[in-house]
CSV table of C-alpha atoms in Angstrom, one decimal:
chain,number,residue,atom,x,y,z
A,1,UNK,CA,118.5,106.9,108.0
A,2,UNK,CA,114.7,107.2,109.5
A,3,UNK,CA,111.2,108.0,108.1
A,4,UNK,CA,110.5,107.0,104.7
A,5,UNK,CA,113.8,106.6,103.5
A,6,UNK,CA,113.9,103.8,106.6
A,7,UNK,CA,110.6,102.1,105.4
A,8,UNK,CA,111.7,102.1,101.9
A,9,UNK,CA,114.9,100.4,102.6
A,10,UNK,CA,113.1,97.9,104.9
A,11,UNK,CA,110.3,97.0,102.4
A,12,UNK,CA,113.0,96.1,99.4
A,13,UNK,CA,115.1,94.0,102.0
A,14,UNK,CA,111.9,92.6,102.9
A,15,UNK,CA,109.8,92.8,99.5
A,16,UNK,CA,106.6,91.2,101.5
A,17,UNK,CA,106.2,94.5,103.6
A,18,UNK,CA,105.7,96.4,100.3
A,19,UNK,CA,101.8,97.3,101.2
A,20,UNK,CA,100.1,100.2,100.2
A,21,UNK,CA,96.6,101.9,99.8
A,22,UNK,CA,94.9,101.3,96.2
A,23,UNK,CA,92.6,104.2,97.2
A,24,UNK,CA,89.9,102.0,95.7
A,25,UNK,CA,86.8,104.4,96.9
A,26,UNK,CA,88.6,107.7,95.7
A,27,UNK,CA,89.6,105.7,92.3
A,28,UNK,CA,86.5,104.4,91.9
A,29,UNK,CA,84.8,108.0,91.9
A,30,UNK,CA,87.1,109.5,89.7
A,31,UNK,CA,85.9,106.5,87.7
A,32,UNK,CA,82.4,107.5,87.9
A,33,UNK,CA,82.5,111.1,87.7
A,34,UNK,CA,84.5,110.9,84.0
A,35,UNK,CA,81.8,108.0,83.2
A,36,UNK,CA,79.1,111.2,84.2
A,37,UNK,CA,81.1,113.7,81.7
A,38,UNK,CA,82.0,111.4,78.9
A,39,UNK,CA,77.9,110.8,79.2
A,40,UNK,CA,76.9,114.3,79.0
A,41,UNK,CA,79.3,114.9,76.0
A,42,UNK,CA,77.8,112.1,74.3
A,43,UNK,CA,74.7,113.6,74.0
A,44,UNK,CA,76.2,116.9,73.1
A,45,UNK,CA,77.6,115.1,70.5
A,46,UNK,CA,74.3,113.8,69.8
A,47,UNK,CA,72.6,117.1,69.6
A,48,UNK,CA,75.6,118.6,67.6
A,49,UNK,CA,75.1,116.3,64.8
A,50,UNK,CA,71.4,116.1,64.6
A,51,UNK,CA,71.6,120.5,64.0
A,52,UNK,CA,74.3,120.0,61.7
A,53,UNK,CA,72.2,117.4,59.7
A,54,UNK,CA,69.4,119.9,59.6
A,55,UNK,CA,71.2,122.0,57.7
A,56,UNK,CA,70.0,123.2,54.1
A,57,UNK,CA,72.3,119.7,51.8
A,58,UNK,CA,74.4,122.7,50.1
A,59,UNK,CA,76.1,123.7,53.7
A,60,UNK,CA,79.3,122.8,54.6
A,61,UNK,CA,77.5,121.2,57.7
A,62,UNK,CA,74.9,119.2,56.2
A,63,UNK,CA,78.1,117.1,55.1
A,64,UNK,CA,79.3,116.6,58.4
A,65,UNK,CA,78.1,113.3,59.0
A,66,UNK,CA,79.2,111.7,55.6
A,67,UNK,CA,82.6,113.3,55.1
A,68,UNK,CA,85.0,113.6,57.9
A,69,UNK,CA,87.9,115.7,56.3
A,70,UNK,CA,84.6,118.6,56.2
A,71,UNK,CA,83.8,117.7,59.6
A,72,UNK,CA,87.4,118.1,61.0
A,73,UNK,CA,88.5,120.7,58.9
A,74,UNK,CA,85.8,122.9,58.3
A,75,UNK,CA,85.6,126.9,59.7
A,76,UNK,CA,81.9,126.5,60.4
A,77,UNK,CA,80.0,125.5,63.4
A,78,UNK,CA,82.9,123.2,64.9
A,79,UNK,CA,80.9,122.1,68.0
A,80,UNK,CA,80.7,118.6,66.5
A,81,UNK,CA,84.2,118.3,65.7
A,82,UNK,CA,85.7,120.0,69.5
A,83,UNK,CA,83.6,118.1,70.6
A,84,UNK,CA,84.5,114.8,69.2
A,85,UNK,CA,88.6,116.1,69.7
A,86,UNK,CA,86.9,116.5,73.8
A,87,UNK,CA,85.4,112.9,74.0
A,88,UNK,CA,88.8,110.8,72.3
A,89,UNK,CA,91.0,112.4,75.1
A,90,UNK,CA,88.4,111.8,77.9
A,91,UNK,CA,87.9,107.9,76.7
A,92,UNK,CA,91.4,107.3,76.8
A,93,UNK,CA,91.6,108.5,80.1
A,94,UNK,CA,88.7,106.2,80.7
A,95,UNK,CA,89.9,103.5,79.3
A,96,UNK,CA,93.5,103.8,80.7
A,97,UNK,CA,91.8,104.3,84.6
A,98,UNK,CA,89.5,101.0,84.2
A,99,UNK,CA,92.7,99.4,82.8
A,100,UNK,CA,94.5,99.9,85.9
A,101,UNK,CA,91.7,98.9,88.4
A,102,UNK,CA,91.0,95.5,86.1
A,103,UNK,CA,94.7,95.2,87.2
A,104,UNK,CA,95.0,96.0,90.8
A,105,UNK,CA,91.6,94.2,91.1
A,106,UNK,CA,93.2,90.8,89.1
A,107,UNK,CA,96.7,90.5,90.2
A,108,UNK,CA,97.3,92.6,93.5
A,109,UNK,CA,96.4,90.6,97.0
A,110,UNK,CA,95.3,91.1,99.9
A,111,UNK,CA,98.6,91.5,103.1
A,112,UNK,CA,98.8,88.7,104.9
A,113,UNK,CA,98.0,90.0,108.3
A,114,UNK,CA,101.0,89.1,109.9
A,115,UNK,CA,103.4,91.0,107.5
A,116,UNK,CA,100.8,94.1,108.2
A,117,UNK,CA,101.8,93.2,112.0
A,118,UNK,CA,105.1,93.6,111.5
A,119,UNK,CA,105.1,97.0,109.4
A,120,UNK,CA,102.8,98.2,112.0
A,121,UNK,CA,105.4,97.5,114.9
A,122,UNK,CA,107.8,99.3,113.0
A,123,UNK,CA,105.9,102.2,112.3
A,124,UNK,CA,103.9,102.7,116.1
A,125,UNK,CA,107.7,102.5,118.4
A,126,UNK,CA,109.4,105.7,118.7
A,127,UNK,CA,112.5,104.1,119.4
A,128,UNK,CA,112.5,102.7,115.7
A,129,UNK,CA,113.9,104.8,112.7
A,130,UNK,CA,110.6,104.2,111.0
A,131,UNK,CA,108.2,105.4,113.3
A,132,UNK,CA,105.9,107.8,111.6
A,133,UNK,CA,104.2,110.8,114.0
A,134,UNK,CA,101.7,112.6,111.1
A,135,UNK,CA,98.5,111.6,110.3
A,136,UNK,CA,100.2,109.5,107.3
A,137,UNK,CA,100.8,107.0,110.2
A,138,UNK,CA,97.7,105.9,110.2
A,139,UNK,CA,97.4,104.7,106.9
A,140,UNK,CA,97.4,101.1,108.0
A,141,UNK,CA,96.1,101.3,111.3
A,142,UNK,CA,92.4,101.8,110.2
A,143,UNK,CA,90.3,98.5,110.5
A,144,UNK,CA,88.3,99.1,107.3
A,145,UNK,CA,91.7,99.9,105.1
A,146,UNK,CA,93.3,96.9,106.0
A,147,UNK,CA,89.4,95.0,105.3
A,148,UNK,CA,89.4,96.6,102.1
A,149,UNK,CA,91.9,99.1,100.4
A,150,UNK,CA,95.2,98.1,101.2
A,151,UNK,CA,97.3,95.5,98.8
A,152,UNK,CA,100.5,94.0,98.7
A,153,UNK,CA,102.9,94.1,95.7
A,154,UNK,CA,104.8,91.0,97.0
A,155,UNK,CA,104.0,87.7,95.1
A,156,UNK,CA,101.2,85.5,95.5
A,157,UNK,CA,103.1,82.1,97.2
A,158,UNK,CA,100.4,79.1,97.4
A,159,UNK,CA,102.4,77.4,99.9
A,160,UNK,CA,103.1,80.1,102.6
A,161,UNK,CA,99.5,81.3,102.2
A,162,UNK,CA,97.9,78.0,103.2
A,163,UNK,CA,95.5,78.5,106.4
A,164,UNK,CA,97.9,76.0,108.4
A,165,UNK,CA,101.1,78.3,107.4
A,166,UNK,CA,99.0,81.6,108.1
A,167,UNK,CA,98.2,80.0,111.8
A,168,UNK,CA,101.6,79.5,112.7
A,169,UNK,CA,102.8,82.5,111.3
A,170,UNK,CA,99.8,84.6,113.4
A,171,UNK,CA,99.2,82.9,116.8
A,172,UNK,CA,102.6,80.4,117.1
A,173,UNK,CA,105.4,82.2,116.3
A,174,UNK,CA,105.1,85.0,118.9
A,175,UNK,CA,104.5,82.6,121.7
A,176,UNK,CA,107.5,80.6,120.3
A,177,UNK,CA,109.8,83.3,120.3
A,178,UNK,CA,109.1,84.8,123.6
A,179,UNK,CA,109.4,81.4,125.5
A,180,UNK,CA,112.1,79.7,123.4
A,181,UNK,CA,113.6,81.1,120.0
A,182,UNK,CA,114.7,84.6,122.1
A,183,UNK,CA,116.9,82.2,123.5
A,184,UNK,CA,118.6,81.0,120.3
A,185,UNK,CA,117.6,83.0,117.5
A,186,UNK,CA,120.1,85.6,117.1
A,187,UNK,CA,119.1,89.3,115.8
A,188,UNK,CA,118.5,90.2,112.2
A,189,UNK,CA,121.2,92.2,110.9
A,190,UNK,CA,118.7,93.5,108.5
A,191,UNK,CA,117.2,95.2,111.7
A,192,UNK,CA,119.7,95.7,113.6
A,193,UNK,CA,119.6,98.0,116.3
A,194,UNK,CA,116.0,97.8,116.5
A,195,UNK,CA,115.9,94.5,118.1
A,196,UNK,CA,113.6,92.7,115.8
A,197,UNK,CA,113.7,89.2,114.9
A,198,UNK,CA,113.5,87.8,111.7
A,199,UNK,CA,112.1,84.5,111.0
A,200,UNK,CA,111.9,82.9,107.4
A,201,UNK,CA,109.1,82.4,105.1
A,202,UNK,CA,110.6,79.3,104.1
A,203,UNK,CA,110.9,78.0,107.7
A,204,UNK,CA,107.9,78.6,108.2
A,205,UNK,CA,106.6,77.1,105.2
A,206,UNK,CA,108.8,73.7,106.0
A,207,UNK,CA,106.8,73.6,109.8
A,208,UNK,CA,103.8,73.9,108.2
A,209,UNK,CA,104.7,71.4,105.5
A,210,UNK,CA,105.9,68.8,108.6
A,211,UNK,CA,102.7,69.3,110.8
A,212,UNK,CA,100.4,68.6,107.9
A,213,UNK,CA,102.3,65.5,106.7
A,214,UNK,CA,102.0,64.0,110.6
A,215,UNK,CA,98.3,65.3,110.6
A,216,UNK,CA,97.9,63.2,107.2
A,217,UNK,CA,100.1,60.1,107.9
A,218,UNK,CA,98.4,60.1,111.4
A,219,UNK,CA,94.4,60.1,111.0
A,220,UNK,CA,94.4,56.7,109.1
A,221,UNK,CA,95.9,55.3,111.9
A,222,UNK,CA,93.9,56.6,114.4
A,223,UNK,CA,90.9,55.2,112.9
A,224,UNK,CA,92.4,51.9,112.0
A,225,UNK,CA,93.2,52.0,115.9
A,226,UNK,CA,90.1,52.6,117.0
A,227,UNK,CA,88.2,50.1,114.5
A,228,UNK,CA,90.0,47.8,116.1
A,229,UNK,CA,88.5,47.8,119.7
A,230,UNK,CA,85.2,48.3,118.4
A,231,UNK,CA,83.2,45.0,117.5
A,232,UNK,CA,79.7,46.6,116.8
A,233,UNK,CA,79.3,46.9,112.8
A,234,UNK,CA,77.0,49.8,113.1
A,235,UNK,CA,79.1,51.1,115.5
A,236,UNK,CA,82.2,51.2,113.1
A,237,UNK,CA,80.0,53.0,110.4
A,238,UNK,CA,79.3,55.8,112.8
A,239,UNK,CA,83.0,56.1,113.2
A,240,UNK,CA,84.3,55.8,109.6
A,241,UNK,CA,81.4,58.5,108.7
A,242,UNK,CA,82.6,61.1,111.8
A,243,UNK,CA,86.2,60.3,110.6
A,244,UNK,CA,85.6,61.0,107.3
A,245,UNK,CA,83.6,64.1,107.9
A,246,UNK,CA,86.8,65.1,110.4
A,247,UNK,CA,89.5,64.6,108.1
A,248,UNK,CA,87.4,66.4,105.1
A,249,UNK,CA,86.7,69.4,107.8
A,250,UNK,CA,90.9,69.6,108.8
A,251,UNK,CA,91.9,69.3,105.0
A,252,UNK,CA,89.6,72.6,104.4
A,253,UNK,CA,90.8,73.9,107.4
A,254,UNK,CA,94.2,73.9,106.9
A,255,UNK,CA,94.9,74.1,103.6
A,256,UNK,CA,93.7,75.3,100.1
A,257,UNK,CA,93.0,72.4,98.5
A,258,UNK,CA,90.8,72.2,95.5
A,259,UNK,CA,86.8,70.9,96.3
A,260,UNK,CA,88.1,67.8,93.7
A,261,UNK,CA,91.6,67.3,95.9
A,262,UNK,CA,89.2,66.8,98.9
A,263,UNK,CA,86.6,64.8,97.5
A,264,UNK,CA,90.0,62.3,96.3
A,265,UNK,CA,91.7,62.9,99.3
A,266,UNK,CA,88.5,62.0,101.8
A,267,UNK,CA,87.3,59.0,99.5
A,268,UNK,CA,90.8,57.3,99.8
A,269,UNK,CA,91.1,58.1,103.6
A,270,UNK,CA,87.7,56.5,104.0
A,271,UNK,CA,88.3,53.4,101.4
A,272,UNK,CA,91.2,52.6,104.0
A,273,UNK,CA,89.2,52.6,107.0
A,274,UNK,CA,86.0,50.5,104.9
A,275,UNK,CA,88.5,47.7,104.5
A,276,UNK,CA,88.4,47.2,109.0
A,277,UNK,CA,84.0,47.7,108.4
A,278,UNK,CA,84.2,43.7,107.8
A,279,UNK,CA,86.8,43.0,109.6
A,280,UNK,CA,86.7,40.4,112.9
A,281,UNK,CA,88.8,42.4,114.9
């Protein structure tokens, strides 16, 4: 099995390398090109109902506007009537396209950039049954697709999409692997022959979760530490203020708490602290 028929069966083993183009320039000028015609027709429309209006009142098309069984039936002018036939298909097409970008633009994400990585490494190698060599390889190789116009189908996860998580997914695992996990961490038989390593979401996730909780359990500490050896009182507000401003700075830093978490989160870090202001060391 190679080409697509390799990708495809990699992306449902691995449902967070299911990343495609939404095409969102192209859909978005189909967009406004049936916007242009369903505007011009409108006026037609317009135009066709204002002449049939003029009519002389005993014409079948003087009744256009009041009757509709005349206006649809009617072997007179039937401008008006094609015409309004014209514009119902062209709004539902309308409507249907809008539809579908309100949901791509609602509920699709943005790739994480490491699961990008990794489809990209299979794709570039020619030793790997995926690789690509047409100009369809290049699909998520441009800068300004992967800024912009490519999406992943794989569900949103709050916990492995934290900033902290992301880190260590981008810039720690690679080193990791190369100087230690080769070592231990055994091949995926999802992939086999093509000597890629796989390495869990949920492990990932569980690091993350561990680093933060020593980052958290250890700041207080610190500070309570260092209000110790410090006697001067303005010298301890200083310190409880850069503290403060320090551990409000890592929580947006590494995770994607709320503005109100963080406001709770930095006023009980600092009430801690406040108790050691008064404090005779």
């Amino acid at each position: 099995m190679e080409g697509y028929a390799k990708i495809a069966e990699r992306i449902s083993k691995h449902p967070e390398l299911g990343i495609y183009r939404r095409f969102g320039a192209l859909n978005a000028q189909n967009i406004l090109y049936l916007q242009a015609e369903i505007h011009e027709l409108e006026a037609d429309l317009r135009n066709y109902a204002e002449e049939d209006a003029a009519q002389p009142r005993d014409s079948e098309r003087s009744k256009y506007s009041r009757n509709w069984h005349k206006l649809s039936s009617s072997n007179d002018d039937r401008r008006q009537w094609n015409t309004v036939c014209l514009i119902r298909e062209k709004l539902k097409e309308y409507n249907d396209l809008l539809a579908q970008q309100a949901l791509i633009t609602r509920y699709y994400r943005k790739p994480r950039g490491y699961d990008l990585d990794i489809l990209r490494t299979c794709l570039r190698s020619t030793s790997l049954p995926d690789y690509l060599p047409g100009l369809d390889s290049t699909i998520w190789d441009d800068p300004v697709l992967s800024q912009f116009d490519l999406v992943s189908l794989h569900p949103d996860n709050p916990e492995a999409d934290d900033r902290l998580t992301h880190w260590i997914s981008s810039y720690f695992i690679g080193p990791f692997h190369h100087l230690v996990g080769r070592h231990f961490k055994a091949k995926s038989t999802d992939f086999g022959e093509e000597n890629l390593t796989d390495y869990s979401d949920a492990a990932i996730v569980k690091l993350s979760s561990i680093l933060a909780t020593v980052v958290s359990s250890v700041f207080p500490i610190v500070g309570v530490i260092i209000l110790f050896f410090v006697q001067d009182l303005l010298a301890r507000i200083g310190i409880i203020a850069s503290l403060t401003a320090v551990f409000s700075f890592v929580l947006v830093v590494m995770t994607h708490a709320r503005k109100v978490e963080i406001f709770a989160a930095t006023a009980a870090f600092s009430a801690v602290l406040v108790v050691f202001l008064g404090a005779d060391g």
